[in-house]
Amino acid sequence: MNTNTAEVIENVAPIMSLRHVHQYFGGVQALIDVDMDIYPGEVIALVGDNGAGKSTFLKVISGVNIPQQSEIEFEGKTITISNTLDPVNLGIQTVYQDLALCDNLDVVQNLFLGREIVNKFGRLNESEMERIARECLDEMGIELTSVRAKVSDLSGGQRQAVAIARAMLGSPKIVLLDEPLANLGLVQREQVGKLILNLRSKNVGVVVVSHDLAEVFAVCDRVVVFRLGEKVAEISRPEITKERVVAEITGSNTFMEEDE
Amino acid sequence: MDEQKKSVVLSRTTEIKPNKKLRVMEALNGPLRMLPVIFALVVIWVIFTILNPAFVSPRNLTTLSVQIVNMGIMAIGLFLVLLHGELDLSCAASSAVSATIAAIFCINKGLPFIVGFAACIAFGALIGAVQGWIVTQFGAPAFIITMGGQMALEGLLLLLLSESTQISLVNHSLTVFTTIYLPTWLSYIVLAVGVAFLFFLSYQSYSQAKKNNLPVKFANKVLFPTVGVLTGGIIVLEIMRKYKGLNLAVLLLIALLAVFAYILTQTRFGVHLYALGGNPEAVRRAGISVKNTKWAAFIISGAVFAFAGMIAASRLQSVSVSSVDDSIMMNSIAACVLGGASLSGGKGNIWGVLLGALVMGSLTNGMYLIGAETFTRLIIQGLILVVAVVLDAFIVNSSATKR
Ligand SMILES: Nc1ncnc2c1ncn2[C@@H]1O[C@H](COP(=O)(O)OP(=O)(O)OP(=O)(O)O)[C@@H](O)[C@H]1O
Ligand SMILES: [Mg+2]
């Protein structure tokens, strides 16, 4: 399986390639010259300490942050991402660290926000949205008392699940997950793990940001390490070990090298 | 409205049976949201009827219905703005200036009614567009921008009416809105058309639900709403008929409410407005243009304010330098809040606004009828508003489902 993935990566062109991504916030350099390729059917674990720039990088891909400098190719074509609609139209879905749900709307309305189904007169087709929402949640094994419950009435984990379901809806080409395991119980964690593998089997490119190294190593093909806004390491499947990744995150191996 | 949907349990849940009080609070926070304001309305009506039985006479109820049109329409416009988390303090000035434009066009310049009316609505929309553009483009607080707008518009009104301090509309077609009463047969035709629309829309929802294998009952989804509205409509028309019939302005208010009920609950734009009141950043990230959505809401509400101004001018049969009525604005905001809207946005429904307007209007009308002094009325209106908001906060906080 590991060798398979490696072969796939060699033969298949990336869905999306980002080069020389620079993002500043005032004096803060959140991203410095970051490159990344996202391949179909590959799960990338994006790790790094707090403030390393992981969320910022995902927000560049999803159009929330507009970087000062970047070269982006999508399916071989050079593109610019200038708003949050462009990535949605390209088939990029994101689960944000802060979930980005509307508390005052119900689950169905949140799932379909921005891509509501309407009939030919522009009237919302509530029933169709509700059916699809149920199917999607059922498929993901998410348990809710009602898909018409307000999101403010859900538990933290259920909210997380709704945000993830939102990203799964439709047929995304790339799914970005920022801390999808936070708030989740043991069973739900396992489910998210399965979901990620399911996406991979559907040839979706997945980027998972997580501080939970053990969980994320179980599903990823490649680990990318950010440190203080820079990409400091990229480790593929066979070489992934906790020690090595931790060393890259904290930067201790550079010290060791310097010491030697 | 969709009790069916709400009660569907997707899969097992471990639920501790909430105690009775909690359940009541939850119901009040959810499907029975409108109950307190309906209750308040009933209490107010009962008290006034006891104090003066003329309160429920067809004549007074007709007067009351015409009295609340101006406030009700302004409240619709305000509700649109409140929904996406903003506030418009220029509404009173904006509606006065817009109506004055119509008066100048029709009376001073002798242009036909339709030109004056169109100019009035267009001017209101323009004011909304300008203020909305400033608010959305610069992320400025609407509260302040529209306060500035109100001052500027009051100045503009003085400028427009600098020669004559008022323009009389007596006997002019601009007063049709409040002077025309629909003959009974016509009002029943209108009711029939309205009910037919409602039947069509609810039947469409019903068949869609069927098609998607959702549990729905014809009775709940189609029959009860249609029959309910039909019955209510007949009762109202029969009462009105005992005096002069249905006033055109009242019909326009109800039509406007119905149109906005549709827009807010059945279209993407409506959902996006609610969503903006909940979490604007989530709306932005969903790929929706926050600026354009908010801007559109400002423009539409500007047009609605202009229409409210037209109604006011029609009722007063004139426009004047003192047409800017801040108390109408305050009453409209109160109507929205009583009806369940929140100043932080994303809450309430348009029919609640009608109930809120009825509460405020009934108080004004009833107090006048029983010969109470203005100060009594103001104090009581103020207290009711405060009590309503406190009660609402209490219900929301006591219901367990609140996070
Ligand atoms: N909108 C913003 N404005 C200003 N600074 C920002 C903004 N977004 C991120 N930053 C800064 O960019 C840096 C990277 O932040 P980012 O949220 O990407 O970190 P992260 O790797 O996701 O961290 P965490 O693990 O804590 O989520 C931080 O120093 C942060 O303060
Ligand atoms: Mg982060």
XYZ file of C-alpha atoms and ligand atoms in Angstrom:
695
model
C 0.000 0.000 0.000
C 2.789 2.393 0.868
C 4.701 1.626 -2.267
C 1.472 1.972 -4.200
C 0.981 5.473 -2.950
C 4.541 6.351 -3.762
C 4.066 5.131 -7.309
C 0.841 7.020 -7.668
C 2.572 10.183 -6.617
C 5.310 9.712 -9.133
C 2.966 9.064 -12.028
C 0.095 11.387 -11.286
C 0.165 15.133 -11.672
C -0.757 17.123 -8.574
C -4.257 18.603 -8.403
C -2.861 21.768 -6.976
C 0.616 23.204 -6.717
C 1.499 26.186 -4.598
C 4.848 27.894 -4.951
C 6.541 30.766 -3.124
C 3.650 31.562 -0.852
C 4.425 34.590 1.303
C 1.947 35.960 3.775
C 2.598 38.867 6.127
C 0.284 40.316 8.727
C 1.795 43.695 9.434
C 5.216 42.831 10.780
C 4.384 39.177 11.393
C 5.682 36.808 8.747
C 3.087 34.068 8.908
C 4.274 32.217 5.781
C 7.691 32.472 4.210
C 8.260 31.031 0.743
C 6.141 27.937 1.238
C 5.760 25.354 -1.552
C 3.310 22.494 -1.556
C 1.853 19.964 -3.975
C -1.473 18.311 -3.305
C -1.970 14.998 -5.107
C -5.202 13.145 -5.710
C -5.748 10.317 -3.280
C -3.036 11.483 -0.958
C -3.372 12.572 2.649
C -0.948 15.217 3.829
C -0.504 15.808 7.530
C 0.429 19.419 8.133
C 2.023 19.776 11.548
C 3.863 22.412 13.514
C 3.789 24.296 16.771
C 1.188 26.897 17.671
C 1.550 29.890 15.430
C 3.613 27.989 12.845
C 1.324 29.173 10.058
C -0.694 26.022 9.409
C -4.107 27.642 9.559
C -2.846 30.615 7.599
C -1.676 28.288 4.837
C -5.022 26.520 4.612
C -6.747 29.892 4.508
C -4.567 30.878 1.566
C -5.808 27.824 -0.317
C -9.419 28.489 0.618
C -9.259 32.162 -0.322
C -9.804 33.569 3.166
C -6.298 35.045 3.246
C -4.883 36.616 0.117
C -1.113 36.129 0.214
C 1.270 38.933 -0.755
C 3.022 36.575 -3.125
C 2.129 33.192 -4.554
C 2.115 31.065 -7.684
C -0.755 28.624 -7.827
C -1.531 25.958 -10.375
C -4.743 23.986 -10.320
C -5.009 20.934 -12.571
C -2.142 22.267 -14.642
C -3.568 25.756 -15.120
C -2.164 28.844 -13.465
C -4.860 30.464 -11.355
C -5.268 33.234 -8.847
C -7.440 32.898 -5.778
C -8.853 36.301 -4.998
C -11.932 35.486 -2.949
C -13.613 32.650 -1.090
C -15.819 31.709 -4.024
C -12.971 30.741 -6.387
C -11.838 27.739 -4.312
C -15.424 26.582 -3.774
C -15.945 26.616 -7.532
C -12.715 24.681 -8.010
C -13.954 21.979 -5.636
C -11.890 22.886 -2.588
C -13.698 22.452 0.707
C -12.395 23.480 4.101
C -13.148 22.642 7.699
C -11.881 25.634 9.628
C -10.341 25.513 13.056
C -13.133 27.790 14.283
C -15.673 25.744 12.256
C -17.288 28.814 10.642
C -20.858 27.738 11.324
C -23.872 29.991 11.778
C -25.234 29.274 15.240
C -28.652 30.703 14.457
C -29.241 28.426 11.465
C -30.142 24.758 11.520
C -27.927 21.887 10.413
C -29.332 21.673 6.890
C -29.003 25.408 6.332
C -25.403 25.300 7.506
C -24.524 22.345 5.319
C -25.874 24.097 2.232
C -24.879 27.676 3.040
C -23.739 29.290 -0.198
C -24.861 26.387 -2.407
C -28.522 26.075 -1.550
C -30.661 23.989 -3.864
C -33.436 26.005 -5.500
C -36.169 25.145 -7.969
C -36.450 26.858 -11.313
C -38.245 29.836 -9.779
C -35.504 30.369 -7.229
C -37.466 28.892 -4.344
C -35.414 26.885 -1.867
C -35.963 23.169 -2.144
C -35.859 22.444 1.580
C -36.882 18.826 1.240
C -34.171 17.881 -1.191
C -31.548 19.613 0.946
C -32.851 17.848 4.024
C -32.745 14.455 2.346
C -29.206 14.947 1.077
C -28.126 16.256 4.468
C -29.496 13.159 6.173
C -27.863 10.847 3.693
C -24.557 12.626 4.102
C -24.708 12.552 7.895
C -25.852 8.932 7.907
C -23.037 7.919 5.631
C -20.598 9.613 7.950
C -22.155 7.909 10.954
C -22.942 11.233 12.587
C -25.701 11.079 15.155
C -27.993 14.035 15.615
C -31.434 14.253 17.168
C -32.635 16.273 14.213
C -31.168 17.798 11.084
C -33.452 20.755 11.772
C -31.835 21.478 15.137
C -30.144 24.848 15.433
C -26.374 24.537 15.454
C -26.304 26.491 18.720
C -28.124 23.538 20.291
C -25.435 21.003 19.346
C -22.521 19.762 21.403
C -18.978 20.746 20.501
C -18.336 17.414 18.830
C -21.587 17.524 16.892
C -20.725 20.985 15.642
C -17.360 19.669 14.527
C -19.128 16.819 12.763
C -21.449 19.239 10.965
C -18.493 21.310 9.809
C -16.824 18.174 8.464
C -20.033 17.024 6.788
C -20.237 20.433 5.126
C -16.880 19.822 3.500
C -17.823 16.321 2.376
C -21.015 17.434 0.674
C -20.895 17.534 -3.087
C -17.835 15.947 -4.594
C -14.812 17.949 -3.533
C -11.435 17.483 -5.216
C -9.497 18.789 -2.258
C -10.527 18.773 1.382
C -8.651 20.851 3.941
C -9.190 19.954 7.585
C -7.926 22.247 10.327
C -7.848 20.355 13.623
C -10.751 18.051 12.734
C -10.152 15.902 15.806
C -10.419 18.659 18.368
C -13.561 18.265 20.491
C -14.191 14.756 19.259
C -14.672 11.654 21.382
C -12.931 8.347 20.762
C -15.574 6.871 18.474
C -15.914 10.061 16.452
C -12.147 10.297 16.061
C -12.126 6.874 14.570
C -14.948 7.915 12.260
C -13.064 10.971 11.070
C -10.070 8.739 10.424
C -12.242 6.459 8.316
C -13.704 9.453 6.531
C -10.268 10.664 5.591
C -9.330 7.243 4.233
C -12.648 7.180 2.399
C -11.825 10.504 0.763
C -8.428 9.157 -0.203
C -10.000 6.138 -1.849
C -12.185 8.533 -3.851
C -9.015 10.225 -5.137
C -9.571 13.395 -3.155
C -6.502 15.320 -2.057
C -6.610 15.823 1.710
C -4.627 18.130 3.964
C -5.067 17.545 7.693
C -3.716 19.923 10.291
C -3.433 18.304 13.684
C -1.474 18.393 16.899
C -2.440 14.797 17.507
C 0.510 13.133 15.817
C -0.456 9.535 16.562
C -3.943 9.914 15.094
C -2.794 11.741 12.032
C 0.118 9.412 11.308
C -2.335 6.547 11.139
C -3.975 8.002 8.050
C -1.415 10.175 6.262
C 0.915 9.452 3.368
C 3.144 12.428 3.860
C 3.985 14.760 6.715
C 4.781 18.407 6.099
C 6.296 20.317 8.988
C 5.978 24.092 9.402
C 8.088 26.053 11.828
C 7.673 29.808 12.323
C 6.113 30.227 8.902
C 8.582 28.116 6.982
C 8.245 24.644 5.593
C 11.126 22.875 7.293
C 10.522 19.255 6.380
C 8.554 16.947 4.146
C 8.629 13.301 5.133
C 7.049 10.518 3.094
C 5.434 7.403 4.407
C 8.245 4.948 5.123
C 10.368 7.509 6.944
C 7.620 8.905 9.153
C 8.539 8.420 12.774
C 7.292 10.340 15.733
C 10.818 11.174 16.887
C 11.790 12.647 13.578
C 8.655 14.730 13.222
C 8.853 16.020 16.774
C 12.462 16.961 16.179
C 11.458 18.906 13.067
C 8.562 20.637 14.832
C 10.670 21.814 17.718
C 13.772 22.376 15.615
C 15.890 20.318 17.975
C 17.597 18.362 15.221
C 19.066 21.532 13.785
C 20.533 22.270 17.166
C 21.932 18.769 17.248
C 23.455 19.263 13.859
C 24.890 22.587 14.918
C 26.258 20.985 18.061
C 28.049 18.320 16.133
C -43.917 25.137 10.828
C -42.102 21.859 10.297
C -42.956 19.954 13.422
C -42.621 16.748 11.504
C -39.068 17.361 10.576
C -38.142 18.445 14.049
C -39.311 15.323 15.743
C -37.477 12.943 13.480
C -34.756 11.123 15.325
C -31.940 10.018 13.094
C -30.555 7.509 15.486
C -30.245 6.753 19.139
C -29.683 9.525 21.599
C -29.301 9.260 25.291
C -31.623 11.925 26.521
C -32.418 12.810 30.065
C -36.049 13.837 30.265
C -35.997 17.559 30.881
C -38.173 18.821 33.705
C -41.411 20.618 33.020
C -40.206 24.160 33.468
C -37.270 23.524 31.200
C -39.531 22.101 28.543
C -41.767 25.149 28.659
C -38.743 27.403 28.303
C -37.479 25.372 25.397
C -40.813 25.556 23.608
C -40.887 29.319 24.138
C -37.393 29.550 22.733
C -38.347 27.416 19.760
C -41.667 26.789 18.056
C -43.712 28.897 20.467
C -41.443 31.892 20.137
C -44.373 34.149 19.207
C -46.518 33.143 22.155
C -45.448 35.883 24.609
C -46.142 38.715 22.175
C -49.500 37.182 21.203
C -50.288 36.877 24.891
C -49.313 40.508 25.466
C -51.529 41.571 22.587
C -54.513 39.663 23.949
C -54.003 41.142 27.425
C -53.779 44.649 26.015
C -56.921 44.168 23.958
C -58.870 42.706 26.872
C -57.874 45.544 29.202
C -58.767 48.265 26.711
C -62.061 46.577 25.870
C -62.974 46.468 29.538
C -62.019 50.125 29.956
C -63.818 51.155 26.795
C -65.817 48.640 24.739
C -65.538 50.921 21.731
C -61.957 49.653 21.431
C -63.132 46.526 19.605
C -65.759 48.283 17.509
C -65.294 47.751 13.753
C -64.758 51.457 13.416
C -61.899 51.590 15.919
C -60.326 48.370 14.676
C -60.335 49.829 11.169
C -58.725 52.998 12.502
C -56.162 50.948 14.391
C -55.337 48.931 11.276
C -54.754 52.092 9.256
C -52.741 53.658 12.086
C -50.203 50.841 12.227
C -49.499 50.703 8.478
C -46.862 53.416 8.505
C -45.090 51.945 11.534
C -45.514 48.405 10.245
C -43.951 49.127 6.875
C -41.095 51.047 8.437
C -40.603 48.114 10.807
C -40.356 45.752 7.820
C -37.530 47.864 6.430
C -35.848 48.022 9.816
C -36.249 44.287 10.293
C -34.320 43.653 7.070
C -31.477 45.780 8.385
C -31.596 44.317 11.890
C -31.543 40.821 10.456
C -28.021 41.179 9.125
C -26.857 42.823 12.310
C -27.101 46.510 11.417
C -29.360 49.396 12.395
C -30.746 52.258 10.324
C -31.433 55.452 12.240
C -32.136 57.441 9.097
C -35.388 55.645 8.318
C -37.725 58.371 9.567
C -35.852 61.138 7.760
C -35.421 59.014 4.680
C -39.129 58.279 4.418
C -40.051 61.939 4.964
C -37.672 63.185 2.284
C -38.764 60.491 -0.187
C -42.419 61.409 0.288
C -41.550 65.067 -0.131
C -39.881 64.268 -3.457
C -43.150 62.684 -4.603
C -45.099 65.733 -3.428
C -42.764 68.131 -5.239
C -42.957 66.083 -8.436
C -46.731 65.731 -8.388
C -47.972 68.953 -6.779
C -45.316 71.552 -7.599
C -44.305 70.161 -10.984
C -47.677 68.687 -11.886
C -46.227 65.340 -12.988
C -48.472 62.272 -12.972
C -48.938 60.147 -9.869
C -46.889 57.234 -11.140
C -43.835 59.439 -11.774
C -43.984 60.913 -8.290
C -44.474 57.529 -6.716
C -41.628 55.958 -8.680
C -39.354 58.891 -7.819
C -40.215 58.483 -4.139
C -39.350 54.767 -4.066
C -36.255 55.287 -6.210
C -35.028 58.048 -3.940
C -35.475 55.854 -0.874
C -33.558 53.072 -2.580
C -30.841 55.570 -3.495
C -30.462 56.680 0.127
C -30.232 53.034 1.145
C -27.697 52.430 -1.605
C -25.464 55.319 -0.571
C -25.527 54.525 3.135
C -25.222 50.797 2.505
C -22.299 51.376 0.187
C -20.457 53.393 2.822
C -21.188 50.806 5.495
C -20.144 47.783 3.433
C -17.260 49.387 1.574
C -15.531 50.844 4.592
C -16.812 48.489 7.258
C -18.186 51.535 9.054
C -20.794 51.060 11.785
C -24.240 51.567 10.253
C -25.446 53.046 13.516
C -23.210 56.101 13.080
C -23.395 56.354 9.298
C -27.184 56.377 9.340
C -27.225 58.833 12.247
C -25.207 61.153 10.019
C -27.562 60.283 7.191
C -30.529 61.253 9.312
C -29.089 64.698 10.072
C -28.180 65.305 6.452
C -31.629 64.205 5.281
C -33.362 66.452 7.797
C -31.285 69.284 6.353
C -32.271 68.235 2.850
C -35.933 68.257 3.869
C -35.624 71.857 5.114
C -33.931 72.770 1.847
C -36.617 71.101 -0.278
C -39.379 72.830 1.650
C -37.575 76.150 2.118
C -40.187 78.114 0.164
C -43.329 76.633 1.603
C -42.865 74.765 4.857
C -45.456 72.249 3.778
C -47.108 70.838 0.674
C -50.738 69.847 0.930
C -51.815 66.627 -0.740
C -55.517 67.112 -0.075
C -57.623 65.683 -2.890
C -54.551 64.528 -4.754
C -54.150 60.976 -6.008
C -51.062 60.589 -3.786
C -53.478 60.074 -0.905
C -55.119 57.005 -2.507
C -53.245 54.683 -0.214
C -55.216 55.546 2.882
C -58.411 57.020 1.442
C -59.514 54.045 -0.621
C -61.520 51.269 1.025
C -61.907 48.083 -0.969
C -65.478 46.978 -1.719
C -66.308 43.699 -0.031
C -66.370 41.635 -3.229
C -62.939 42.904 -4.223
C -61.407 42.228 -0.814
C -62.748 38.669 -0.973
C -61.211 38.197 -4.404
C -57.892 39.413 -3.018
C -58.206 37.007 -0.103
C -58.991 34.150 -2.472
C -55.955 34.924 -4.601
C -53.751 35.105 -1.505
C -55.032 31.803 -0.157
C -54.608 30.203 -3.574
C -50.965 31.303 -3.606
C -50.450 29.919 -0.131
C -52.052 26.647 -1.156
C -49.863 26.419 -4.230
C -46.667 27.096 -2.264
C -47.461 24.763 0.601
C -48.570 22.060 -1.805
C -45.290 22.441 -3.636
C -43.404 21.974 -0.344
C -45.578 19.001 0.475
C -45.002 17.215 -2.812
C -41.285 17.934 -2.627
C -41.163 16.427 0.840
C -43.042 13.387 -0.441
C -40.670 13.050 -3.349
C -37.734 13.064 -0.964
C -39.313 10.494 1.336
C -39.610 12.851 4.261
C -42.417 12.192 6.709
C -45.084 14.834 6.035
C -48.800 15.011 6.587
C -51.000 16.787 4.085
C -53.069 18.184 6.934
C -50.122 19.815 8.714
C -48.281 21.022 5.684
C -51.109 22.205 3.443
C -54.546 22.018 4.969
C -54.070 23.712 8.347
C -52.068 26.705 7.099
C -54.421 27.358 4.202
C -57.614 26.925 6.176
C -56.141 28.929 9.049
C -55.267 31.893 6.864
C -58.613 31.675 5.072
C -60.529 31.694 8.349
C -58.441 34.531 9.777
C -58.896 36.503 6.569
C -62.666 36.037 6.605
C -62.883 37.147 10.239
C -60.842 40.278 9.535
C -62.824 41.109 6.391
C -66.154 40.592 8.126
C -65.138 42.968 10.927
C -63.828 45.549 8.462
C -66.967 45.221 6.400
C -69.081 46.412 9.313
C -67.391 49.791 9.005
C -65.993 50.851 5.632
C -64.198 47.729 4.510
C -60.535 46.956 4.039
C -58.324 49.999 3.664
C -55.941 49.871 0.703
C -52.956 50.741 2.927
C -53.727 47.800 5.204
C -53.875 45.489 2.213
C -50.530 46.842 1.025
C -48.986 46.224 4.452
C -50.195 42.622 4.462
C -49.047 42.095 0.882
C -45.637 43.515 1.721
C -45.390 41.247 4.766
C -46.285 38.226 2.632
C -43.734 39.125 -0.027
C -40.975 39.558 2.538
C -42.007 36.418 4.388
C -41.438 34.608 1.117
C -38.140 36.322 0.373
C -36.756 35.762 3.860
C -37.711 32.119 4.265
C -37.879 30.753 0.732
C -34.962 32.309 -1.123
C -31.186 32.131 -0.916
C -31.006 35.857 -0.257
C -33.204 35.438 2.818
C -31.143 32.600 4.260
C -27.988 34.597 3.639
C -29.404 37.573 5.541
C -30.167 35.377 8.542
C -26.731 33.781 8.231
C -25.085 37.219 8.192
C -26.727 37.986 11.502
C -25.366 34.736 12.900
C -21.787 34.669 11.655
C -20.702 37.002 8.839
C -17.280 35.375 8.612
C -18.902 31.992 7.980
C -20.957 33.580 5.215
C -17.839 35.038 3.651
C -16.038 31.703 3.822
C -19.005 29.990 2.187
C -18.168 32.007 -0.921
C -21.076 34.427 -0.565
C -20.465 38.111 -1.205
C -21.093 39.655 2.193
C -20.855 43.171 0.790
C -23.376 42.657 -1.996
C -25.853 40.838 0.221
C -25.754 43.552 2.862
C -25.838 46.255 0.240
C -28.910 44.733 -1.392
C -30.629 44.622 1.996
C -29.870 48.322 2.570
C -31.227 49.261 -0.860
C -34.418 47.251 -0.417
C -35.013 48.632 3.060
C -34.457 52.169 1.728
C -37.215 51.586 -0.818
C -39.453 50.192 1.914
C -38.846 53.287 4.087
C -39.835 55.483 1.155
C -43.048 53.531 0.806
C -43.726 53.998 4.527
C -43.195 57.732 3.997
C -45.698 57.707 1.161
C -48.267 56.066 3.426
C -47.604 58.595 6.189
C -47.967 61.505 3.777
C -51.134 59.978 2.413
C -52.608 59.684 5.910
C -51.584 63.182 7.001
C -52.580 64.527 3.564
C -49.413 66.591 3.483
C -45.658 66.657 3.755
C -43.963 69.272 5.881
C -40.683 70.245 7.479
C -41.858 68.458 10.611
C -42.579 65.196 8.774
C -39.545 63.503 10.281
C -41.198 61.502 13.030
C -38.615 60.021 15.366
C -41.298 58.449 17.521
C -42.415 56.363 14.529
C -38.844 55.165 14.174
C -38.625 54.263 17.852
C -41.976 52.504 17.686
C -40.822 50.569 14.629
C -37.643 49.431 16.320
C -39.760 48.445 19.330
C -42.127 46.532 17.042
C -39.196 44.570 15.601
C -37.797 43.777 19.025
C -41.197 42.814 20.436
C -41.629 40.568 17.425
C -38.459 38.664 18.234
C -35.772 40.511 16.297
C -32.442 41.068 17.985
C -30.176 44.086 17.615
C -27.288 41.685 17.149
C -29.007 40.139 14.155
C -30.077 36.791 12.798
C -33.254 36.419 14.818
C -36.989 36.842 14.458
C -39.519 36.491 11.702
C -41.491 38.992 9.735
C -44.907 38.066 11.169
C -43.512 38.802 14.606
C -42.911 42.328 13.339
C -46.618 42.640 12.534
C -47.508 41.466 16.044
C -45.021 43.922 17.521
C -46.520 46.734 15.457
C -49.991 45.692 16.619
C -48.870 45.842 20.263
C -47.356 49.314 19.892
C -50.259 50.544 17.765
C -52.912 49.137 20.109
C -51.287 50.885 23.063
C -51.278 54.244 21.289
C -54.801 53.811 20.009
C -56.240 52.439 23.262
C -54.593 55.022 25.489
C -55.998 57.748 23.291
C -59.412 56.102 23.385
C -59.550 55.921 27.175
C -58.368 59.505 27.366
C -55.015 58.786 28.969
C -52.346 61.450 28.861
C -49.442 61.093 26.442
C -47.027 60.655 29.331
C -48.951 57.614 30.596
C -48.821 56.065 27.139
C -45.106 56.692 26.727
C -44.277 55.298 30.149
C -46.333 52.169 29.544
C -44.945 51.627 26.045
C -41.440 52.025 27.388
C -42.065 49.603 30.227
C -43.587 47.003 27.913
C -40.572 47.168 25.643
C -38.184 46.710 28.561
C -40.244 43.875 30.031
C -40.410 42.164 26.634
C -36.663 42.238 26.159
C -35.980 41.101 29.715
C -38.500 38.293 29.325
C -36.905 37.216 26.076
C -33.436 37.156 27.607
C -34.861 35.168 30.512
C -36.441 32.584 28.194
C -33.294 32.210 26.124
C -31.107 31.848 29.198
C -33.410 29.412 30.958
C -33.790 27.056 28.040
C -31.223 24.309 28.313
C -30.498 24.164 24.617
C -28.772 27.504 24.711
C -25.035 27.367 24.496
N -5.617 37.521 10.449
C -4.445 37.640 11.069
N -3.974 38.847 11.433
C -2.786 38.978 12.042
N -1.974 37.957 12.345
C -2.371 36.722 12.021
C -3.638 36.496 11.372
N -3.771 35.167 11.162
C -2.669 34.590 11.666
N -1.834 35.509 12.173
C -0.511 35.254 12.756
O 0.151 34.345 11.907
C 0.885 33.394 12.658
C 0.463 32.008 12.237
O -0.851 31.772 12.690
P -1.667 30.455 12.358
O -3.041 30.630 12.863
O -1.490 30.121 10.934
O -0.913 29.361 13.250
P -1.213 27.816 13.403
O -0.036 27.100 12.898
O -2.515 27.480 12.812
O -1.288 27.680 14.969
P -2.258 26.812 15.903
O -1.641 25.465 16.004
O -2.190 27.517 17.212
O -3.601 26.812 15.307
C 0.630 33.709 14.117
O 1.733 34.454 14.605
C -0.609 34.558 14.101
O -0.585 35.476 15.141
Mg -4.333 26.951 13.521
